[in-house]
Coordinates of C-alpha atoms and ligand atoms in Angstrom, one line a residue:
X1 CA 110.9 107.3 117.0
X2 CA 110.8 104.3 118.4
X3 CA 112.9 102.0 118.5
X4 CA 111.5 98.7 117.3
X5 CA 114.9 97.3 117.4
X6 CA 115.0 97.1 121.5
X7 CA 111.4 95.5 121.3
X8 CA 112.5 93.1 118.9
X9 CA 115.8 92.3 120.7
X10 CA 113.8 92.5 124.0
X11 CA 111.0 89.7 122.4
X12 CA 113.4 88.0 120.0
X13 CA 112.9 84.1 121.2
X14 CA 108.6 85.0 121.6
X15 CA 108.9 86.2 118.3
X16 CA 109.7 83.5 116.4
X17 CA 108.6 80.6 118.7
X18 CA 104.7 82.1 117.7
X19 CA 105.4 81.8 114.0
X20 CA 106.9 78.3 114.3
X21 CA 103.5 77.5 116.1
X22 CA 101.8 78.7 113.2
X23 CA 104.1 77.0 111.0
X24 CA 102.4 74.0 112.6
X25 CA 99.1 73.7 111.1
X26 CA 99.0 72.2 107.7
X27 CA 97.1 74.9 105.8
X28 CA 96.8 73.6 102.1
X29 CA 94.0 75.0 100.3
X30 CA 94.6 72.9 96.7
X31 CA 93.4 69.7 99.3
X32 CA 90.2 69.1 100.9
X33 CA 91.5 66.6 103.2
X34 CA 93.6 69.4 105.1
X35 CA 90.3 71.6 105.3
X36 CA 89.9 71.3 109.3
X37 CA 93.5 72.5 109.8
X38 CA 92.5 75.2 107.3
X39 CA 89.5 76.6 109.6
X40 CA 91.9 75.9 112.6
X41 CA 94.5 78.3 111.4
X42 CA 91.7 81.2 110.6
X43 CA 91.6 80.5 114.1
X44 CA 95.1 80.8 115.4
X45 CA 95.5 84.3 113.0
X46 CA 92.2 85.9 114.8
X47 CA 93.6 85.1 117.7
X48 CA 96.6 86.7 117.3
X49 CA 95.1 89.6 116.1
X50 CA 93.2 90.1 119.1
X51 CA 97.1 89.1 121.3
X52 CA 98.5 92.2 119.1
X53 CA 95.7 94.3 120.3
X54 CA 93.3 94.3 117.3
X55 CA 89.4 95.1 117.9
X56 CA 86.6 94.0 116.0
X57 CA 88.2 90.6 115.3
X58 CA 86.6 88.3 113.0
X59 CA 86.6 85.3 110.8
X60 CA 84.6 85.9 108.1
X61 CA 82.4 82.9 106.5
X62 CA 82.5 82.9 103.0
X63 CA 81.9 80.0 100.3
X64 CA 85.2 78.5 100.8
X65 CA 88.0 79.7 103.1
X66 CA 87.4 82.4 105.7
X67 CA 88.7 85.7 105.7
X68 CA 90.0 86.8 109.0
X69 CA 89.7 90.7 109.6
X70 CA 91.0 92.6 112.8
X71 CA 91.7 96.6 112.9
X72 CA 92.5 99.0 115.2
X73 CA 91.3 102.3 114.3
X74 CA 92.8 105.5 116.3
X75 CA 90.6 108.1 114.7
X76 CA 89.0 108.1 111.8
X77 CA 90.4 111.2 110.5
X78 CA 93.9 109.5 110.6
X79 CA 94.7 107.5 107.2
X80 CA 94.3 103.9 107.0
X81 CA 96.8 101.1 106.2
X82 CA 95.4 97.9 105.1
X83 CA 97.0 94.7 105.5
X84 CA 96.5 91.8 103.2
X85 CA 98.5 88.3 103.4
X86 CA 97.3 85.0 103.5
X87 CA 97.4 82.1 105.6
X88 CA 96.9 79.3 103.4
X89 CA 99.8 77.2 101.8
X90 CA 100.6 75.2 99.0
X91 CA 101.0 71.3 99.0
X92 CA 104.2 70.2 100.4
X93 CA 104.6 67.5 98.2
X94 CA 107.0 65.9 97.1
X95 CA 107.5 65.2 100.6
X96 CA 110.5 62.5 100.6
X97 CA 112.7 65.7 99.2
X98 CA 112.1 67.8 102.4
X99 CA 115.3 67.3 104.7
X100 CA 112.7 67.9 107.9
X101 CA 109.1 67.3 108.0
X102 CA 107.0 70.2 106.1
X103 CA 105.0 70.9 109.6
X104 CA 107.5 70.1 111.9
X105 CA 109.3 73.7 111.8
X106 CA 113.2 73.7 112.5
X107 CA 115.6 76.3 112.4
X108 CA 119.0 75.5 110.2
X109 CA 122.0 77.6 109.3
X110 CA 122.5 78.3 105.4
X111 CA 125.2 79.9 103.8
X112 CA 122.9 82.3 102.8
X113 CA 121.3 82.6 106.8
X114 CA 124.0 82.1 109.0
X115 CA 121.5 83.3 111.7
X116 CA 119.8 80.9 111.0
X117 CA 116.1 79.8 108.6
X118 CA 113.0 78.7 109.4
X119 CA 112.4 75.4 107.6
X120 CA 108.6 74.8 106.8
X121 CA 105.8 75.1 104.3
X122 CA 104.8 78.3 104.4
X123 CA 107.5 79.7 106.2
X124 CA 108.5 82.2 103.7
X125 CA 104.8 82.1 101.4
X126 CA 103.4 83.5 103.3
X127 CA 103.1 82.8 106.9
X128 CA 106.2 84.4 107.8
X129 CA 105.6 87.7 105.7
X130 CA 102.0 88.2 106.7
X131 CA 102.9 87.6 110.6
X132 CA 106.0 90.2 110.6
X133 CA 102.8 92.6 109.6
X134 CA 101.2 91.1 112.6
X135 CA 104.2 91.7 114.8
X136 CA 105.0 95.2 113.6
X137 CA 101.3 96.3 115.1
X138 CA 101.5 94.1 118.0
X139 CA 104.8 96.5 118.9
X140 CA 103.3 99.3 117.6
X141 CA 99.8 99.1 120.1
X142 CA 101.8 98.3 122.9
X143 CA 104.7 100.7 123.2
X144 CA 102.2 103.8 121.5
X145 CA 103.7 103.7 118.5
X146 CA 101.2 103.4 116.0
X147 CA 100.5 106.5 114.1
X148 CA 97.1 105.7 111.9
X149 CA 94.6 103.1 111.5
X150 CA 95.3 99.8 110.6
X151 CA 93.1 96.9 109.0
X152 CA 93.9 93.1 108.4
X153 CA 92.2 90.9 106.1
X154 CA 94.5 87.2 105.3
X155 CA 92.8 85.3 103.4
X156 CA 93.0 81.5 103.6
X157 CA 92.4 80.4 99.4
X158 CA 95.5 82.6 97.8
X159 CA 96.9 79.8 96.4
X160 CA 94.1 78.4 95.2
X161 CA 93.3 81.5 93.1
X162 CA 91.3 83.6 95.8
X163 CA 88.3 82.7 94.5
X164 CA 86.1 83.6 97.8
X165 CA 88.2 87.1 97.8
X166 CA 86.4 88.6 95.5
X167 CA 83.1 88.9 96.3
X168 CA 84.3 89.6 99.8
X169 CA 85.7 93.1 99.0
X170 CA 82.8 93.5 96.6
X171 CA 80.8 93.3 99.5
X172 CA 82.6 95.3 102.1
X173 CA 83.7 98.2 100.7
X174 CA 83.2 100.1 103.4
X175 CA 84.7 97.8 105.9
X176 CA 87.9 98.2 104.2
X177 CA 88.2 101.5 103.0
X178 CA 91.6 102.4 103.7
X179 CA 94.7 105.0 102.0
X180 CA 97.2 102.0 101.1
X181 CA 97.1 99.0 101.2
X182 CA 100.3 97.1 101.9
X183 CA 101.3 93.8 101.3
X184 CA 104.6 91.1 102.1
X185 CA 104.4 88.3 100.0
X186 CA 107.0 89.0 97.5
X187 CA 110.6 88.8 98.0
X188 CA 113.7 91.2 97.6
X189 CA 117.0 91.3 95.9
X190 CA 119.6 89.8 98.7
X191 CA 119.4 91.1 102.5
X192 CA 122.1 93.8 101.5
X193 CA 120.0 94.8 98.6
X194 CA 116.6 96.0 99.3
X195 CA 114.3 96.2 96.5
X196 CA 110.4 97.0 96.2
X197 CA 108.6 95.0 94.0
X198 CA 106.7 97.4 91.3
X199 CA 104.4 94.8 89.7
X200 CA 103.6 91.1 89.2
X201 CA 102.4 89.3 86.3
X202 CA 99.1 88.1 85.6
X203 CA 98.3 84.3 84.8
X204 CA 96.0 81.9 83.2
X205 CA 95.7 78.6 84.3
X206 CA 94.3 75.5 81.9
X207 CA 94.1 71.9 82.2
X208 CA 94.1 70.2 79.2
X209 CA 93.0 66.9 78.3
X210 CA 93.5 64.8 74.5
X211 CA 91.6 61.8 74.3
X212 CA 92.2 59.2 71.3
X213 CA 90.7 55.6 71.5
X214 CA 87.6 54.8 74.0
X215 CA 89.9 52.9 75.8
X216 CA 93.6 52.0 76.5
X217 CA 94.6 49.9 73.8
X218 CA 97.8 47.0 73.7
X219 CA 100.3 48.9 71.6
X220 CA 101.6 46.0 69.9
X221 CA 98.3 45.6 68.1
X222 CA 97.0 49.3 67.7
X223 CA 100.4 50.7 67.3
X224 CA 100.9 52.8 64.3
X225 CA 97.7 52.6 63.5
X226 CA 95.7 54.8 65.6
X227 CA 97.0 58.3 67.3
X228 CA 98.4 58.2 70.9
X229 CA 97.4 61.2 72.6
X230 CA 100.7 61.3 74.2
X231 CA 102.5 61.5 71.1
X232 CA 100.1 64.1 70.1
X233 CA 99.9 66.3 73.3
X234 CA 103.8 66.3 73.3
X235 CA 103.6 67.5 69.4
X236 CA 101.1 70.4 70.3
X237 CA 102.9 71.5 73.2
X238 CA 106.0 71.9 71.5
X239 CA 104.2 73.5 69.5
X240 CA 103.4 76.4 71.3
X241 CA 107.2 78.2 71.4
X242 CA 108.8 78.5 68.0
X243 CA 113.0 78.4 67.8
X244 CA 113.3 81.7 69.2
X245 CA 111.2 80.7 72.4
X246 CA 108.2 82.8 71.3
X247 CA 104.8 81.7 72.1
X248 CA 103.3 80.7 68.8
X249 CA 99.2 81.5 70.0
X250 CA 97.9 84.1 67.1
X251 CA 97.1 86.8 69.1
X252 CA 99.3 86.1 72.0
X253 CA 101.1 89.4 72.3
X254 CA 99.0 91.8 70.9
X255 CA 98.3 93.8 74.0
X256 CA 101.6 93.2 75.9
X257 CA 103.2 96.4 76.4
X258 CA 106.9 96.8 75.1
X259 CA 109.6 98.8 77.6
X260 CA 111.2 101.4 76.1
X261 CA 114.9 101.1 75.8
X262 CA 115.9 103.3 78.6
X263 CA 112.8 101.8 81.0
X264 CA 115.0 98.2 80.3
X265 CA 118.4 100.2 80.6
X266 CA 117.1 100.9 84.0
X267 CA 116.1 97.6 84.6
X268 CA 119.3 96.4 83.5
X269 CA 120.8 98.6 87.1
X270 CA 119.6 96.2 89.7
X271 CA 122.0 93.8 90.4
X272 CA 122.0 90.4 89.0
X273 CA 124.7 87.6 88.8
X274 CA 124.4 85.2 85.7
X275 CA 126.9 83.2 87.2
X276 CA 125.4 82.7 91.0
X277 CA 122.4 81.9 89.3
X278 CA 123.4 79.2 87.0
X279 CA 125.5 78.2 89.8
X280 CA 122.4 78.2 92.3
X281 CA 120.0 76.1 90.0
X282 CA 123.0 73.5 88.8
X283 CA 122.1 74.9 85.2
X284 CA 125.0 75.5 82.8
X285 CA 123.0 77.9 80.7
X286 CA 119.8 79.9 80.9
X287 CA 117.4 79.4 78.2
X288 CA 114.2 81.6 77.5
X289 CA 113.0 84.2 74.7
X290 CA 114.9 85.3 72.3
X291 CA 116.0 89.2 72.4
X292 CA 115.7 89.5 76.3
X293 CA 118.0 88.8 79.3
X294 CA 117.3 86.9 82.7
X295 CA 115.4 89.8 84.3
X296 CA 113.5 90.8 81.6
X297 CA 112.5 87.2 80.6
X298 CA 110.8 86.5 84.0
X299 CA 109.2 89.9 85.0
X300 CA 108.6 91.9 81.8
X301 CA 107.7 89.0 79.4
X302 CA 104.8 86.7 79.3
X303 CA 105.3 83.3 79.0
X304 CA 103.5 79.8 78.5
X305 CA 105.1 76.6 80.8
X306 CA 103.4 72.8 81.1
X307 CA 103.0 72.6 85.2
X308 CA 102.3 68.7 85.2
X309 CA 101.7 66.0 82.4
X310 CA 100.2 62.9 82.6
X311 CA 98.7 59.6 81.4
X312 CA 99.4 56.0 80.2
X313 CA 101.4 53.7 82.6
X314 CA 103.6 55.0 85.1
X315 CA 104.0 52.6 87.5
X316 CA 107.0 50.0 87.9
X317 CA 108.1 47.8 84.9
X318 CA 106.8 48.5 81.4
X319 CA 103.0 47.8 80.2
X320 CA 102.6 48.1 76.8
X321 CA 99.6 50.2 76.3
X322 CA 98.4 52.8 74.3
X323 CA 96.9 55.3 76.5
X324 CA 93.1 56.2 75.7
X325 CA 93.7 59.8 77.4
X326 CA 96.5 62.7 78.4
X327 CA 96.7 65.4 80.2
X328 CA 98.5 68.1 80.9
X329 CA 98.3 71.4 83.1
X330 CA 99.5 74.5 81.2
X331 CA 99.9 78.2 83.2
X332 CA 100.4 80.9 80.9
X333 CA 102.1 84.2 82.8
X334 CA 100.9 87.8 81.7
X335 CA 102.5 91.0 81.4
X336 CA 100.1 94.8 81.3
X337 CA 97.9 95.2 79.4
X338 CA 97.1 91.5 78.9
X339 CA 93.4 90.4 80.1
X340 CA 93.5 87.0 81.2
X341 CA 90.2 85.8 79.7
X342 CA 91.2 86.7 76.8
X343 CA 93.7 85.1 76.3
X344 CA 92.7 81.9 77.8
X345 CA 90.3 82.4 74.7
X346 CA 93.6 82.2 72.1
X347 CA 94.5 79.5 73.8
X348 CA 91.7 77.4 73.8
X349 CA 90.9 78.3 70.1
X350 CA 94.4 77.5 68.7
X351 CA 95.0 74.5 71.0
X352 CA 91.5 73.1 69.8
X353 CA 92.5 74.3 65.8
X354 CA 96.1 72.4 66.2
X355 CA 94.7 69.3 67.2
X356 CA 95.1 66.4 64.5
X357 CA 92.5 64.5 63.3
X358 CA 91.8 60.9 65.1
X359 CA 92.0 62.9 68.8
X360 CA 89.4 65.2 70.9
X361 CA 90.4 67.7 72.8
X362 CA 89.4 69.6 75.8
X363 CA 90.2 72.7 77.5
X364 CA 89.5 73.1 81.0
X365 CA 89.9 76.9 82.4
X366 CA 91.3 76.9 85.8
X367 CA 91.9 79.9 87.6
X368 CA 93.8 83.7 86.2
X369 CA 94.2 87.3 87.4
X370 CA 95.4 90.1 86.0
X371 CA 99.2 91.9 86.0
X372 CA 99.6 94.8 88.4
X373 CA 101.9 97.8 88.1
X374 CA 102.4 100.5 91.2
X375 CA 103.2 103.7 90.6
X376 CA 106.7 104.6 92.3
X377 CA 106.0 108.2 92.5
X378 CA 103.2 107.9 95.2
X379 CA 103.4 108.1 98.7
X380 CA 103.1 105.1 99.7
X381 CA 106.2 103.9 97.4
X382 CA 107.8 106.6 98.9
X383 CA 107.2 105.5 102.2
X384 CA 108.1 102.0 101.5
X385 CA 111.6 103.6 100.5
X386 CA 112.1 105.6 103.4
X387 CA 111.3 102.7 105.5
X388 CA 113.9 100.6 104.0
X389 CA 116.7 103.4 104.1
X390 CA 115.9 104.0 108.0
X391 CA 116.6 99.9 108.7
X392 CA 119.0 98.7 105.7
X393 CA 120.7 102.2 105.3
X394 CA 120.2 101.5 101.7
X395 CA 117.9 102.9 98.8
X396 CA 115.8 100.2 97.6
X397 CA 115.7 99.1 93.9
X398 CA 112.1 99.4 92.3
X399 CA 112.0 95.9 90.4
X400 CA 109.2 94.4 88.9
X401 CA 108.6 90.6 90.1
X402 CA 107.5 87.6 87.9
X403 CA 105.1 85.8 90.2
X404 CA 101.7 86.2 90.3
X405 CA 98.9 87.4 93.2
X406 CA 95.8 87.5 90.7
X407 CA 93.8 89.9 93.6
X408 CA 95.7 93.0 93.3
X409 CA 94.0 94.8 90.3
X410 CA 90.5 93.5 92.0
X411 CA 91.9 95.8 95.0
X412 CA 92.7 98.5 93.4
X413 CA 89.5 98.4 91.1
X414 CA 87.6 97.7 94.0
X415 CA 89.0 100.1 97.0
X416 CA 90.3 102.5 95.0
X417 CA 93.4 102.5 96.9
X418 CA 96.9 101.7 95.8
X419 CA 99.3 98.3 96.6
X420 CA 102.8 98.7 98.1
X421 CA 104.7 95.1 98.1
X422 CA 107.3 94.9 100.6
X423 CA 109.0 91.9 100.3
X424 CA 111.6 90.5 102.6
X425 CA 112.1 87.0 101.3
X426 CA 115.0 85.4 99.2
X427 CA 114.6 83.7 95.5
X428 CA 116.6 81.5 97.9
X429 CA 114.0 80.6 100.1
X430 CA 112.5 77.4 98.0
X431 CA 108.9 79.0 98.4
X432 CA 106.3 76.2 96.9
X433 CA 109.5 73.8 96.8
X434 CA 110.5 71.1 99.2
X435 CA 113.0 72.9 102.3
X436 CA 110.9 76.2 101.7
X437 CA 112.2 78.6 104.3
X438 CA 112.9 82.2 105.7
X439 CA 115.7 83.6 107.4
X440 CA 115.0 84.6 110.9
X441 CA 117.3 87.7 110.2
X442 CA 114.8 88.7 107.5
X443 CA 111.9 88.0 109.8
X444 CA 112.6 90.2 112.1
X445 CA 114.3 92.6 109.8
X446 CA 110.5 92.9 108.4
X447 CA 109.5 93.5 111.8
X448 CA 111.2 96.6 112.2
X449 CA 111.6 97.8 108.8
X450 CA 107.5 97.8 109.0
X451 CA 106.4 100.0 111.5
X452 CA 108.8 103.0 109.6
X453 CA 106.5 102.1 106.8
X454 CA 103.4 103.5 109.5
X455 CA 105.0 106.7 110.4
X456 CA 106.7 107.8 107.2
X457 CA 103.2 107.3 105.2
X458 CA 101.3 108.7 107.9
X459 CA 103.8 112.1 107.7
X460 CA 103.1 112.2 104.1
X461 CA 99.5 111.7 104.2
X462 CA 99.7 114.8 106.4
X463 CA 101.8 116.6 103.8
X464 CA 105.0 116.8 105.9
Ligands
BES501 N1 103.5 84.9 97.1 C1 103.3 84.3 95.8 C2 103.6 85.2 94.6 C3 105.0 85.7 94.6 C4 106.1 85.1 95.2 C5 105.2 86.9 93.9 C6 107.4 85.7 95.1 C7 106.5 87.4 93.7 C8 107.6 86.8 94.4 C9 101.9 83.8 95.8 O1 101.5 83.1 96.9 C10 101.8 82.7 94.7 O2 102.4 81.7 94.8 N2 101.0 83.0 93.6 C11 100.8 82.1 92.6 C12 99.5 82.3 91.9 C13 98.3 81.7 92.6 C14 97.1 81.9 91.8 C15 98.5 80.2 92.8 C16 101.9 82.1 91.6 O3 102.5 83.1 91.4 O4 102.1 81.0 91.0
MN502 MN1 102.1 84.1 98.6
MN503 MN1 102.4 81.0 96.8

């Protein structure tokens, strides 16, 4: 095989100058006044599709965001590797904490990327995952490398909850039939420690709202005498965790499923450094649930965490007023076998059952999805490994991640067909933070660890 290392080394500077041209376009989904650079970026991916050699290039219409598909099938006989990623982003704000302008891509050393990091929204989540997949074909078609079919769809409303998704699949079945579908939009453990990521959590997403008087009130005169929904929300959210850190919501953990001790024993293997992380996040102590350590609290556990609060006065000076409303946004992380409705059903009933008298209160479902597990005793996990052994020299951990991409059990349901999530960003990497970014080493690490990924699944499709 091939050699996608000369290609790579051969293409290095075209390589990344295309992504930071991507990196360009302002792609937020959660903001309507960004929607033309939205469409625009469909654009530029179908368009690179076609420059990597793609046929049947499209951008699909749906109710909100397009869909842009490409494939290039060899023979139909051949498996099929489908490649999902998206090209939307999230908000850069707060933008006075990025050190360079969220669209204006630059490329700084870190300790952690002496060679170098892409500095932009997106960079990392997932512009610069998805495109690696991008690259990997582009190589692959034009040195006769690639050794099955292949299939795109990147989606452009992922981090709005793919709500145009969906129906999409629903609807094309047969479009994108495929033997594996394979995905980079998780991370892994540090460059020297590969890891595949073996399931994300689920999520449930409310906004909340607690409304008191029929109008802000002057606190001097109402004070004391009538509830401020403030004061109350901050009561009922603190509420919701006990002493231990458990979520209080009757109901709450019924379905979650318990690891056994030798499954967390296992666990326990990957490395981790309690220190490096403290030291990382300027925290002098962790703090979480009760009974579980670091790894286990943000991937096996579910959890319940206030996104954004509001209300009242919060502009310069002090106003002395008694808000009329608050608000608060709550996401609620879920572990198998939880369903998301349901329990965005607890949580409505107990939040609405804690509420005191003298306020209203209203719960607003947002978005959820449910957890995913992959098996690591398929071929595609297999393949993934072998991959990563033939570019890192290394064995990659199986760890289970504790973000969230709500779609993946709608795949699975849907095509039948089972997820493989090779990550190659960094915890590092500030993804949905100001200064998000990606190593160029990992970039183009992805690039060639990818097309291994091709032949490997392709010889064990054929039973070799
Ligand atoms: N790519 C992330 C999810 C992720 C990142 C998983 C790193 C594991 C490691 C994805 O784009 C994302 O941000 N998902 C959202 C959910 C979505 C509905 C907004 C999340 O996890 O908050
Ligand atoms: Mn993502
Ligand atoms: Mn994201």
């Amino acid at each position: 095989m091939p050699s996608p290392g000369s290609y790579i080394e051969q293409h290095r500077d075209r390589l990344v100058q295309e992504l930071l041209q991507l990196l360009q376009l302002p792609s937020v989904s959660a903001d309507p006044a960004f929607s033309q650079d939205v469409l625009e970026t469909a654009g530029a991916v179908a368009q690179s599709l076609v420059h990597a050699g793609c046929e049947n290039v499209e951008v699909c219409d749906t109710s909100g965001y397009p869909i842009v598909y490409g494939e290039k099938i060899l023979d139909p006989q051949l498996p099929t590797v489908l490649v999902y990623g998206h090209y939307d982003v999230q908000p850069p704000d707060p933008l006075e904490l990025w050190d360079s302008p969220p669209f204006e891509p630059v490329i700084r050393e870190t300790e952690t990327h002496p060679e170098g990091a892409i500095f932009a929204r997106g960079a990392c989540d997932d512009k610069g995952q998805f495109y690696m997949h991008v690259k990997a074909v582009e190589y692959m078609i034009r040195e006769n490398e690639l050794p099955c079919n292949v299939k795109f769809m990147i989606e452009g409303e992922e981090e709005v909850g793919s709500v145009s998704l969906g129906e999409f699949v629903k609807a094309n079945r047969e479009k994108l039939a495929n033997d594996i579908i394979l995905i980079s939009d998780t991370g892994m453990i540090a460059k020297d420690v590969p890891s595949i990521t073996t399931g994300l959590r689920g999520l449930s997403y409310a906004e909340v709202t607690v409304t008191g008087a029929n109008r802000d009130l002057h606190s001097g005169l109402y004070g004391g005498a009538v509830a401020n929904p403030i004061n109350v929300l901050a009561k009922m959210i603190a509420s919701l965790h006990d002493a231990d850190n458990h979520i209080t919501i009757p109901g709450f953990y019924d379905r979650v499923q318990e690891l056994s001790r030798k499954e967390r024993d296992l666990m326990a293997e990957a490395p981790f450094d309690l220190e490096a992380y403290k030291k990382a996040l300027d925290i002098d102590a962790v703090y979480g649930e009760k009974g579980y350590v670091t790894n286990e609290r943000n991937a096996i556990r579910p959890t319940l965490d206030v996104n954004g609060i509001w209300g009242g006065y919060t502009g310069e000076g002090a106003k002395t007023v008694i808000p009329s409303k608050a608000h608060a946004k709550i996401s609620m992380r879920l572990v198998p076998h939880q369903d998301w409705q349901e329990i965005m059903q607890l949580f409505r009933e107990h939040f609405e059952r804690i509420a005191p008298p003298g306020v209203r209160v209203s719960v607003k479902p947002h978005h959820g999805g449910e957890p995913y597990v992959t098996p690591i005793d398929h071929i595609g996990y297999q393949a993934a490994s072998k991959a990563f052994e033939a570019t890192f020299g290394k064995t990659p951990v199986p760890q289970r991640g504790g973000g969230s991409i709500p779609i993946l059990a709608l795949f699975e349901r849907e095509l039948k067909s089972k997820i493989i999530l090779m990550g190659f960003g960094l915890d590092s990497d500030a993804i949905h933070s100001p200064n998000e970014h990606f190593g160029v080493w990992n970039y183009l690490k992805g690039i060639e660890t990818i097309p291994y990924f091709y032949k490997y699944f392709t010889e064990l499709s054929a039973g070799k």
